[in-house]
Coordinates of C-alpha atoms in Angstrom, one line a residue:
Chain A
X14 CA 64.4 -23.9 -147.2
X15 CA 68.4 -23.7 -147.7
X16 CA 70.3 -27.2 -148.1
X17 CA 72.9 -26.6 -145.2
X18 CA 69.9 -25.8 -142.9
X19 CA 68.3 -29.2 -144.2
X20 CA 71.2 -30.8 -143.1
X21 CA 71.4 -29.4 -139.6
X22 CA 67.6 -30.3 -139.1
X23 CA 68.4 -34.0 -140.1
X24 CA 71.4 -34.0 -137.6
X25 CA 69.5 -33.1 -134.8
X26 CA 66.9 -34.9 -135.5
X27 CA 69.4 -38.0 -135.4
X28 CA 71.6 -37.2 -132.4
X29 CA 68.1 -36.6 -130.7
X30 CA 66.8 -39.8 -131.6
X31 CA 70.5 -41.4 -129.3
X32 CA 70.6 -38.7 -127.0
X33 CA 66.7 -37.3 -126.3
X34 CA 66.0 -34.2 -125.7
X35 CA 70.0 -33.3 -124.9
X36 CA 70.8 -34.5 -128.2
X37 CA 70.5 -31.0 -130.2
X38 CA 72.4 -29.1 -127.0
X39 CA 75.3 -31.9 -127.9
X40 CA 75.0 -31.1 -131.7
X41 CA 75.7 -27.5 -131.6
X42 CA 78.4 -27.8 -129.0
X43 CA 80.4 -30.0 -131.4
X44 CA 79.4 -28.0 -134.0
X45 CA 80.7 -25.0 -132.6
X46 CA 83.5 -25.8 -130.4
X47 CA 85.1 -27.9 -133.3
X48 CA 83.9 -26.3 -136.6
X49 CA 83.4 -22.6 -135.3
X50 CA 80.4 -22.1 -137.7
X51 CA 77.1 -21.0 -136.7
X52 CA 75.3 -24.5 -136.3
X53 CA 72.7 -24.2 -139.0
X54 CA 75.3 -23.3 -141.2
X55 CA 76.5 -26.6 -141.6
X56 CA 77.3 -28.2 -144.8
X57 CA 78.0 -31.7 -146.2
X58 CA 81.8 -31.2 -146.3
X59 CA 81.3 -30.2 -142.5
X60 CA 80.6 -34.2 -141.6
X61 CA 83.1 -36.1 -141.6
X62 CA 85.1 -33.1 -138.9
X63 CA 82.0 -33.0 -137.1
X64 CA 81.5 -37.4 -136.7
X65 CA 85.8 -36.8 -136.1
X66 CA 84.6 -35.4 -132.7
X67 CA 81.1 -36.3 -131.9
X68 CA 81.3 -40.0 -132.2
X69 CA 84.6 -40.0 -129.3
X70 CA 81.9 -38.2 -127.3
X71 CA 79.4 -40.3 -128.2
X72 CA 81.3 -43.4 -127.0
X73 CA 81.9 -42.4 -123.8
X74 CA 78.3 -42.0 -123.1
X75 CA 76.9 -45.4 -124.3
X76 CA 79.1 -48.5 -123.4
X77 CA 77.7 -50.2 -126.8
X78 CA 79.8 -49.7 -129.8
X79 CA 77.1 -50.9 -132.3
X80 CA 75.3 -47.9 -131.1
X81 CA 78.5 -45.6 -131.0
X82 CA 78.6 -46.7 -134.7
X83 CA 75.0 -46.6 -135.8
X84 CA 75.3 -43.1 -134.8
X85 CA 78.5 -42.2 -136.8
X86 CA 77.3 -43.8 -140.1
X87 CA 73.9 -41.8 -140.1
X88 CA 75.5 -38.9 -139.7
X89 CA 78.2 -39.5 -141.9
X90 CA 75.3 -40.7 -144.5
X91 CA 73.6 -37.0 -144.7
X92 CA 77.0 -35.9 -146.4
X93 CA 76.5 -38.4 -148.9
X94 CA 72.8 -38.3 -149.3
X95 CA 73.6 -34.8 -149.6
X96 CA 75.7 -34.7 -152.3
X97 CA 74.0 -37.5 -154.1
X98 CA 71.0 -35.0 -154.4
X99 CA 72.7 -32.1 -155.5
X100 CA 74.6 -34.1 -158.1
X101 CA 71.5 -36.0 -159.4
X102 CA 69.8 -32.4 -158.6
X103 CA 67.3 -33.7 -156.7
X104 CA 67.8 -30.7 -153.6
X105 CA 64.7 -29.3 -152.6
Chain B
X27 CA 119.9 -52.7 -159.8
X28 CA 121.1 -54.9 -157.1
X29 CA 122.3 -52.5 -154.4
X30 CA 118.8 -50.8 -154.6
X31 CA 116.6 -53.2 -152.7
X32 CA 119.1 -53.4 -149.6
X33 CA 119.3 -49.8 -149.4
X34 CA 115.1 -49.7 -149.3
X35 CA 115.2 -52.6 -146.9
X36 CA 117.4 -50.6 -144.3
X37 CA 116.0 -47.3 -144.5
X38 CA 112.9 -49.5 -143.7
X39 CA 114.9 -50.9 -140.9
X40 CA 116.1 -47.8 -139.7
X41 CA 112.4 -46.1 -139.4
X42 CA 110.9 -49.0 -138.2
X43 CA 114.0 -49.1 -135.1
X44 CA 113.1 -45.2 -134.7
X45 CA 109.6 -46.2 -134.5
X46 CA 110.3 -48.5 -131.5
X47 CA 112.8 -46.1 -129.7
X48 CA 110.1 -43.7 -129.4
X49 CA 107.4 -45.9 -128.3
X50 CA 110.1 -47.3 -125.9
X51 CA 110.5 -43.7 -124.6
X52 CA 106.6 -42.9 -124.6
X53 CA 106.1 -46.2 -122.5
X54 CA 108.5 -45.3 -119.9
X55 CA 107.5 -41.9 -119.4
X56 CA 104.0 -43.0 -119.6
X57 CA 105.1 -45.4 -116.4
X58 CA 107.2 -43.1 -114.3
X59 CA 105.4 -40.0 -114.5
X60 CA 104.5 -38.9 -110.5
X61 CA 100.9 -39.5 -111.3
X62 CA 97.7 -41.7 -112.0
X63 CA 97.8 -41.7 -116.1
X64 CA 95.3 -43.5 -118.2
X65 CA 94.2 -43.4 -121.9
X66 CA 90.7 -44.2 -123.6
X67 CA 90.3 -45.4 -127.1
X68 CA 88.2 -44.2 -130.0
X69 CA 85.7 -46.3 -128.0
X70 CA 85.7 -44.8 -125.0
X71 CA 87.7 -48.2 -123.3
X72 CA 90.6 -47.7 -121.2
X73 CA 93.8 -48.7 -123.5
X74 CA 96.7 -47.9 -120.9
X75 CA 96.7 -47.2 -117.0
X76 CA 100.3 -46.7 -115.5
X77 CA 100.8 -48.1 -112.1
X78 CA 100.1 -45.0 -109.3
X79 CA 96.7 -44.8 -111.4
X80 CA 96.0 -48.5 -110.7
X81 CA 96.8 -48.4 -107.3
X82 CA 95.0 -45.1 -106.5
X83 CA 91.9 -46.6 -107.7
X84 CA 92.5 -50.1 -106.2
X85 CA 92.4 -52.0 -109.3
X86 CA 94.8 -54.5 -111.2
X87 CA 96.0 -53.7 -115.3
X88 CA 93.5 -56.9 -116.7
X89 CA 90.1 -55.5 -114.6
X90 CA 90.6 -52.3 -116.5
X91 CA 92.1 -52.9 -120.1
X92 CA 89.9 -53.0 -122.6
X93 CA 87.2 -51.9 -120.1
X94 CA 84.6 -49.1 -121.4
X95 CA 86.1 -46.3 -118.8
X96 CA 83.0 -44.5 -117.8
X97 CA 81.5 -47.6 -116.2
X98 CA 84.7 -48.9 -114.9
X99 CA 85.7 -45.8 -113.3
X100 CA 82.6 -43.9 -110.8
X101 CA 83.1 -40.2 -110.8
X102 CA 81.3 -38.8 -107.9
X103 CA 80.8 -34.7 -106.7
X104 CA 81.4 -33.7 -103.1
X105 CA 78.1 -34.2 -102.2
X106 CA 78.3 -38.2 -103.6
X107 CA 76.1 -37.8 -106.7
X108 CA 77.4 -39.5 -109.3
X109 CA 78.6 -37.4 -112.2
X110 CA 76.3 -38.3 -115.5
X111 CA 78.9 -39.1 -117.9
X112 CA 78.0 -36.0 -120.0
X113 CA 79.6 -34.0 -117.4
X114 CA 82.5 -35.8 -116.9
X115 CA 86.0 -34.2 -118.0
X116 CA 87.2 -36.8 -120.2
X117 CA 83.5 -36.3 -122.5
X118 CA 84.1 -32.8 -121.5
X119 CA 87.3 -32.8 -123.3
X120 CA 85.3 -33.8 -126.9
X121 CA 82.8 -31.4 -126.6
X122 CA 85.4 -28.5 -125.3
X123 CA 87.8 -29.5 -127.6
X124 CA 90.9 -28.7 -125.6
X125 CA 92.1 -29.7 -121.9
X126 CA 90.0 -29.7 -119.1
X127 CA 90.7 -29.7 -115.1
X128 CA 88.7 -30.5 -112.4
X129 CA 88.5 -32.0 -108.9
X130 CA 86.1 -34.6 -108.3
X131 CA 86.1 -37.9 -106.3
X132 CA 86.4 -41.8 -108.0
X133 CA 85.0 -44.8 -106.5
X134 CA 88.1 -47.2 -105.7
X135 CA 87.2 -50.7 -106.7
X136 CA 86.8 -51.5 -102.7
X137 CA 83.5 -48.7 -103.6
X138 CA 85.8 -46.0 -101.1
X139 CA 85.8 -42.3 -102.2
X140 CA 88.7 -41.2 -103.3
X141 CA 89.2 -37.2 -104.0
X142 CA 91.4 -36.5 -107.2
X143 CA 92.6 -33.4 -109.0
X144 CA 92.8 -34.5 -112.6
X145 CA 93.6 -33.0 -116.5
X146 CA 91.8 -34.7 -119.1
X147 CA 93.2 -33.9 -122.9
X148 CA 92.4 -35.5 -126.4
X149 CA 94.8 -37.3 -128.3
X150 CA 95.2 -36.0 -131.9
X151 CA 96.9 -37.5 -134.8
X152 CA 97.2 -35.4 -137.6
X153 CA 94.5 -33.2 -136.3
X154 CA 92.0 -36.0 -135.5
X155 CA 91.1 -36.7 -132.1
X156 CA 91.9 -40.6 -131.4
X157 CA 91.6 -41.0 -128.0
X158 CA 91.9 -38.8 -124.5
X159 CA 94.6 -39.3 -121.8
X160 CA 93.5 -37.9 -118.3
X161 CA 96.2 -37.4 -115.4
X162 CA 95.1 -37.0 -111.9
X163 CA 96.0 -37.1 -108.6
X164 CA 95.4 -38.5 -104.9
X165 CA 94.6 -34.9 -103.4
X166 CA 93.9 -36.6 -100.0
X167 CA 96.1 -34.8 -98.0
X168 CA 95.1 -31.2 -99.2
X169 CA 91.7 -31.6 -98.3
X170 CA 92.5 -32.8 -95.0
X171 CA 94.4 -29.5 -94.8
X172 CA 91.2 -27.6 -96.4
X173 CA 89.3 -29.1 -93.4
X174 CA 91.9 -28.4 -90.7
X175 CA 92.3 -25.2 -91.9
X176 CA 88.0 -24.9 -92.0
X177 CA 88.6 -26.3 -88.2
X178 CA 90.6 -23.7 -87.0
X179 CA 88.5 -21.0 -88.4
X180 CA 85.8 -22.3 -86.4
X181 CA 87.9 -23.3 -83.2
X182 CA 89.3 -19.9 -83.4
X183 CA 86.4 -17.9 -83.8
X184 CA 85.0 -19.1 -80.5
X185 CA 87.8 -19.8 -78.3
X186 CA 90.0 -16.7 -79.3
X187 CA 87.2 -14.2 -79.7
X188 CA 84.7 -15.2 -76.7
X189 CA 87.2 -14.5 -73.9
X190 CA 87.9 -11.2 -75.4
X191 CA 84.5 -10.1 -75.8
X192 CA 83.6 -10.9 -72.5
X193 CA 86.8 -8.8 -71.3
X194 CA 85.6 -6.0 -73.3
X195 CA 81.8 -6.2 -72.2
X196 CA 83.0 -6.2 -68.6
X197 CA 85.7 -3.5 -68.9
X198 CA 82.8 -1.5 -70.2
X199 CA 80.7 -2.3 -67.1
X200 CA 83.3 -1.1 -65.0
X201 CA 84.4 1.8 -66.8
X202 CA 80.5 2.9 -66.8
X203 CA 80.2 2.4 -63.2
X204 CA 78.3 -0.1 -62.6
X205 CA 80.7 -1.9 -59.7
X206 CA 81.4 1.4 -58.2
X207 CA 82.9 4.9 -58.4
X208 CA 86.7 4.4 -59.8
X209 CA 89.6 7.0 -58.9
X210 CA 91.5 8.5 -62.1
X211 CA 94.0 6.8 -62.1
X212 CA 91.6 3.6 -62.3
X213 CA 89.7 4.9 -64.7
X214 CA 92.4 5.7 -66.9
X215 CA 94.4 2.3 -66.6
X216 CA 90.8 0.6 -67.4
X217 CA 90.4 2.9 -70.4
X218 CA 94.0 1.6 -71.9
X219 CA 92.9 -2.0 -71.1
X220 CA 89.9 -1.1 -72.8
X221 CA 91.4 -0.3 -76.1
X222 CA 93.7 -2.9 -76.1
X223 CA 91.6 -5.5 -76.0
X224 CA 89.4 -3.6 -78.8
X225 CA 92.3 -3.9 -80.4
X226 CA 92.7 -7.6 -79.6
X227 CA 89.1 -7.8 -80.8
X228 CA 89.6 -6.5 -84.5
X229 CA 92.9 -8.3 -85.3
X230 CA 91.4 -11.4 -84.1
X231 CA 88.5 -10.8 -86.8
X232 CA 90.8 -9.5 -89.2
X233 CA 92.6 -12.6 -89.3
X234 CA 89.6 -14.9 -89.5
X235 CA 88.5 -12.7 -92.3
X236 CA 91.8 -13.0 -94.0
X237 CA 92.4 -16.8 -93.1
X238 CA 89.2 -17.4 -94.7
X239 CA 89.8 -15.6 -97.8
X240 CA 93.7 -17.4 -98.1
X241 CA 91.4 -20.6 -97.7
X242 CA 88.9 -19.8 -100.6
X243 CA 86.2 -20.0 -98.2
X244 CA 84.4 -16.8 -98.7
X245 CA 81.9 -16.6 -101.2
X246 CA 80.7 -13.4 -102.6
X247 CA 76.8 -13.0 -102.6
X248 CA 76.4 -11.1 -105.5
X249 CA 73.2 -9.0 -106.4
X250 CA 72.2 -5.8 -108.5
X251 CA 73.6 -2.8 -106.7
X252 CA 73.4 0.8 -107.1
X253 CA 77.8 2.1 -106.6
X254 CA 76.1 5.7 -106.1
X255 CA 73.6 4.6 -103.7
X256 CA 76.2 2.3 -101.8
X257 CA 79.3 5.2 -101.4
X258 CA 76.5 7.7 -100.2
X259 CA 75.8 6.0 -97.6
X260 CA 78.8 5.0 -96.8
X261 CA 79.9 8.5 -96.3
X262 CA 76.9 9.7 -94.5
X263 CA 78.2 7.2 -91.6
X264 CA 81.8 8.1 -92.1
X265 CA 81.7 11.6 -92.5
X266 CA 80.7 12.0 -88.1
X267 CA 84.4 11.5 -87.3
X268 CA 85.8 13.4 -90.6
X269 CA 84.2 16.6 -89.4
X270 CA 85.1 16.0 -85.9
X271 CA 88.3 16.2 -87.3
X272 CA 88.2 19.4 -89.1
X273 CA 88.8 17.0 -92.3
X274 CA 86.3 17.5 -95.5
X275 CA 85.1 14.2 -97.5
X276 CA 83.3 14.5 -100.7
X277 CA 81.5 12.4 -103.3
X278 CA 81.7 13.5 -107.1
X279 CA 80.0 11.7 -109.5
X280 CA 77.9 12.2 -113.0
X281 CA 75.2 10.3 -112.4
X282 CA 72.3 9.5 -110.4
X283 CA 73.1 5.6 -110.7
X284 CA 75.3 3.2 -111.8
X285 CA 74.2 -0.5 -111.2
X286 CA 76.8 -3.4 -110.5
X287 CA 76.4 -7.1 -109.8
X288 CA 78.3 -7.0 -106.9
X289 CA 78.4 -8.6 -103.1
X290 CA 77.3 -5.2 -101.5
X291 CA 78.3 -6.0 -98.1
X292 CA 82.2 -6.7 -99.0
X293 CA 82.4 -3.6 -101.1
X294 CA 81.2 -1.7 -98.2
X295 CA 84.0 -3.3 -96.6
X296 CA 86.9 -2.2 -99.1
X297 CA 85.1 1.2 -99.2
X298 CA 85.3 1.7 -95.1
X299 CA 88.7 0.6 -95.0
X300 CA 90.0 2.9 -97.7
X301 CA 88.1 6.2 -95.8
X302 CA 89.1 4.9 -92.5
X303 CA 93.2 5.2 -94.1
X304 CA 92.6 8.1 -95.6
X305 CA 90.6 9.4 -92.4
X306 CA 94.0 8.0 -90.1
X307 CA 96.7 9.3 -92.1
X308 CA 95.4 13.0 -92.8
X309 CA 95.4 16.1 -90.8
X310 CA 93.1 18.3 -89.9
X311 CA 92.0 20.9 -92.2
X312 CA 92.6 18.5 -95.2
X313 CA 89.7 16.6 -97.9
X314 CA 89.4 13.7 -98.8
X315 CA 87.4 13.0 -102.2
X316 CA 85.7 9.8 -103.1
X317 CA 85.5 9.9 -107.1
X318 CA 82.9 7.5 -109.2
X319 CA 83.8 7.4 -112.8
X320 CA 81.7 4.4 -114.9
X321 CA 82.2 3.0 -118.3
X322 CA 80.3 0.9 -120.5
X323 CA 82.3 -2.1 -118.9
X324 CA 83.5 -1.2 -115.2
X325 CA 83.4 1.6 -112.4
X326 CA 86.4 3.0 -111.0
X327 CA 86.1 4.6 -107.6
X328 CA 89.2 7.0 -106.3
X329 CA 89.8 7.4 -103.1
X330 CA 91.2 10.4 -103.0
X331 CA 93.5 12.4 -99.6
X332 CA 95.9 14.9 -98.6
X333 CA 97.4 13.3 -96.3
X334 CA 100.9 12.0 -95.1
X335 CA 101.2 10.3 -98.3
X336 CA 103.3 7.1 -98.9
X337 CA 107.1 6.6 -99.6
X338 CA 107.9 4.8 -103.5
X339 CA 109.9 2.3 -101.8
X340 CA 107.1 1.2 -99.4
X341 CA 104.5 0.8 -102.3
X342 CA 105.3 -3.0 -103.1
X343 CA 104.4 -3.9 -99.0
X344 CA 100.9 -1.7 -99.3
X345 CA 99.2 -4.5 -99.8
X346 CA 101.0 -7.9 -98.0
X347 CA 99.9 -9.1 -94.9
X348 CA 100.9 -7.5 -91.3
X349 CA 102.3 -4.5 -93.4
X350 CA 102.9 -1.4 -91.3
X351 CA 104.8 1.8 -93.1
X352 CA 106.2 4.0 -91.3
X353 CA 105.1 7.5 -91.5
X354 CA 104.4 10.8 -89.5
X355 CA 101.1 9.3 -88.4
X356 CA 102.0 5.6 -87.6
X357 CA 101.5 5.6 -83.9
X358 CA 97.5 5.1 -85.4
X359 CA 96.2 1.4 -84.3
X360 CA 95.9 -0.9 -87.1
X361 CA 96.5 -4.7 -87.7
X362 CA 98.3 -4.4 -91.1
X363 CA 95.9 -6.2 -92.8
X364 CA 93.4 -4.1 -93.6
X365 CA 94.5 -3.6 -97.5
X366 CA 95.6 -7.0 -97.8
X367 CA 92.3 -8.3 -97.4
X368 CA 90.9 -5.0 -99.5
X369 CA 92.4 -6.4 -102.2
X370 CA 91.2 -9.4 -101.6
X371 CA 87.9 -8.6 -101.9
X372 CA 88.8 -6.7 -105.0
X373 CA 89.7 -9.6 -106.9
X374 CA 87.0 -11.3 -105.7
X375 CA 84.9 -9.5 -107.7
X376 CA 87.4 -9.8 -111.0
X377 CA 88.6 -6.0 -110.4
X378 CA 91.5 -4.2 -109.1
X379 CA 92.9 -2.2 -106.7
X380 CA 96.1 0.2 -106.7
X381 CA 97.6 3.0 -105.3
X382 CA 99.2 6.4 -106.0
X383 CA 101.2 8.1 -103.9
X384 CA 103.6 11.6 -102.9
X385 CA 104.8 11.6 -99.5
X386 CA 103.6 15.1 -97.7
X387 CA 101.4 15.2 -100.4
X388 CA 98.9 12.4 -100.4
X389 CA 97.2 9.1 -101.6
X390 CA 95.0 7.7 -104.4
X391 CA 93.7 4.4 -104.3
X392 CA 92.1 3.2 -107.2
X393 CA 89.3 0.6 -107.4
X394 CA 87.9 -0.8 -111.0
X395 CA 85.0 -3.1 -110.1
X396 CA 83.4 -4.5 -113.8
X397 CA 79.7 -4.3 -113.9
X398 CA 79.2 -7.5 -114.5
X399 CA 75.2 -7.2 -115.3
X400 CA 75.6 -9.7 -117.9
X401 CA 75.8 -12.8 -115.8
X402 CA 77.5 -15.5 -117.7

């Protein structure tokens, strides 16, 4: 399975687990209103643009900011889970 | 050496002054611009709210600062749902990524409904989004207009058209006998009453139609359609009085179908009042040729006569309201607004409608209708 698909998978599986079943519709609108890729293209250096946008929409739909930033630092976390395991070249 | 620190320190000065001018400037416009202004945080909370916005919503500047917006402010749709906050514009804006517009209602603190016409936008800084500023206003008054203007339409219809359709069923009666044998000269004086009040009749509707339309009250029922199938018939009905007339009217198309997602019943419209004009201001003896041409996209339909044909300085009135151009054939009744509201329709349906024209030698109207069998 590609890498930048991997990371896709994890993001939705995260902004599902805030959002429920809406959560992968929200991914791929921020995905490709703000990056202009194909959603499952995403990479790691695709992140930190993506969490730019999604966490200001995120916060306007929970009135908790420790959730707002739970959310941000996961996904911020599969860039640098990513990049840890293609450094250490542990990818699958 | 020396000199060099106390240049630093007043460049510093002189930045940091700038700094303060333009937040100075950005405060003031941010207080006397003519409408409700308010600005969320990276956290969704409401970080500024100038004065009209405060006082259109009922609130004072600490029971909204700092506030998380979405619960502070209730957005509501025109049937008194409340908006889930996905769908409001200022989320909207994040997910959209550039300004959106919208009318909608807010609750004022006192829980009253108040309808607004707002643009949300995000804030950037050096191409991140920080924050969103949204900008609305009280549209109160306009939809009060909306529903006077829905009022009259419906006031109208009955009071202006009853009376005449009650003239013109009676007329009939009379003119058909049924109070008695009439002289001539009765007859004839009920036959001009007659068509004056038929006459009365279809300006009436024309204006409710077009009244309607200038309100944004008509609605286009859109559904798969057949453009061959629809003009056929339409000249089957039409084509009684065009060879009563000595006038020829013909269809030409390529193929057997060609299927548009289109309000069937409107086109008609458009199509009737383009081959009654071309049916008015023709002589005898002439053709008329209705022309379907499609494309991948769109249909274009040409409407095609001989007749009287129209002047190049009357081409910009073709289509404004009460228009009337004077021509060899204008003593033909007519309310002026039947291309007005042809048009009309015409753009209801995202296509257009022009004209050609050679005086003495005749008119083209031109119709492109898109397909629009992809449904968005």
């Amino acid at each position: 399975m590609p890498k930048s698909l991997k990371i896709y998978d994890q993001a939705v599986r995260i902004s599902e687990e805030y959002l429920g079943p809406a959560g992968e519709r929200f991914l791929r609108r921020q995905i490709s209103t703000h990056l202009g890729i194909e959603p499952e293209s995403i990479s790691e250096k695709d992140m930190y643009k993506l969490v730019d946008w999604a966490s200001l929409a995120f916060a306007l739909l929970t009135s908790d900011p420790r959730e707002v930033e739970s959310f941000t630092n996961n996904l911020l976390l599969l860039s640098t889970k990513q990049k840890a395991q293609r450094l250490h070249g542990t990818a699958a | 050496m020396a000199p060099q620190p106390k240049k630093k320190l007043s460049e510093q000065s002189v930045i940091h002054d700038l700094a303060k001018h333009q937040s100075a400037i950005a405060e003031a416009l941010f207080a006397s611009i003519g409408e409700g202004a308010l600005v969320t945080d990276a956290q969704g909370k409401i970080s500024k709210m100038n004065k009209i916005a405060l006082n259109i919503l009922g609130f004072k500047g600490d029971e909204v600062l700092g506030k998380w917006y979405p619960g502070t402010v209730i957005a509501e749709d025109e049937k008194g749902n409340v908006i889930p906050n996905i769908e409001r514009p200022i989320t909207e804006v994040f997910l959209k990524g550039k300004p959106v517009f919208r009318k909608i209602f807010y609750l004022k603190k006192n829980g009253q409904r108040v309808p607004v016409a707002l643009t949300a936008s995000p804030i950037m800084l050096k191409g991140k989004p920080v924050g969103a500023i949204e900008v609305f206003r009280d549209i109160t008054e306009e939809v009060e207009l909306d529903n006077s203007k829905d009022e009259f339409i419906s006031i109208a219809s009955h009071q202006l058209r009853t009376p005449a359709t009650i003239v013109k069923q009676y007329l009939g009666m009379i003119l058909e006998g049924y109070s008695g044998k009439l002289t001539p000269a009765q007859t004839e004086m009920l036959r001009i009453a007659y068509e004056n009040n038929e006459h009365q009749i279809d300006t009436i509707n024309d204006l409710l139609k077009v009244a309607q339309a200038d309100a944004n009250k008509l609605s286009l029922v859109r559904e798969q359609t057949d453009l061959v199938a629809l003009l056929q018939e339409i000249i089957r009905e039409q084509k009684r009085k065009y060879i009563q007339k000595d006038l020829g009217l013909d269809f030409v198309h390529t193929k057997a179908e060609v299927l548009a997602l289109v309000d069937p019943l409107h086109l008609r419209m458009v199509f009737d009042n383009l081959l009654d004009n071309a049916y008015k201001y023709s002589h005898g003896g002439k053709k008329v040729t209705v022309e379907l041409i499609d494309s991948a996209q769109a249909a274009t339909i040409k409407v095609k006569d001989q007749g009287v044909g129209i002047d190049a300085k009357d081409m910009n009135k073709l289509f404004q309201k009460f228009s009337r151009i004077a021509n060899p054939l204008s003593f033909v009744g007519g309310t002026g607004l039947g291309l007005y509201w042809a048009q009309k329709l015409v753009d209801l349906h995202n296509g257009t409608l022009a004209a050609q024209s050679v005086v003495g030698k005749g008119t083209t109207f031109i119709i492109k209708i898109p397909l629009g069998l992809q449904v968005p």
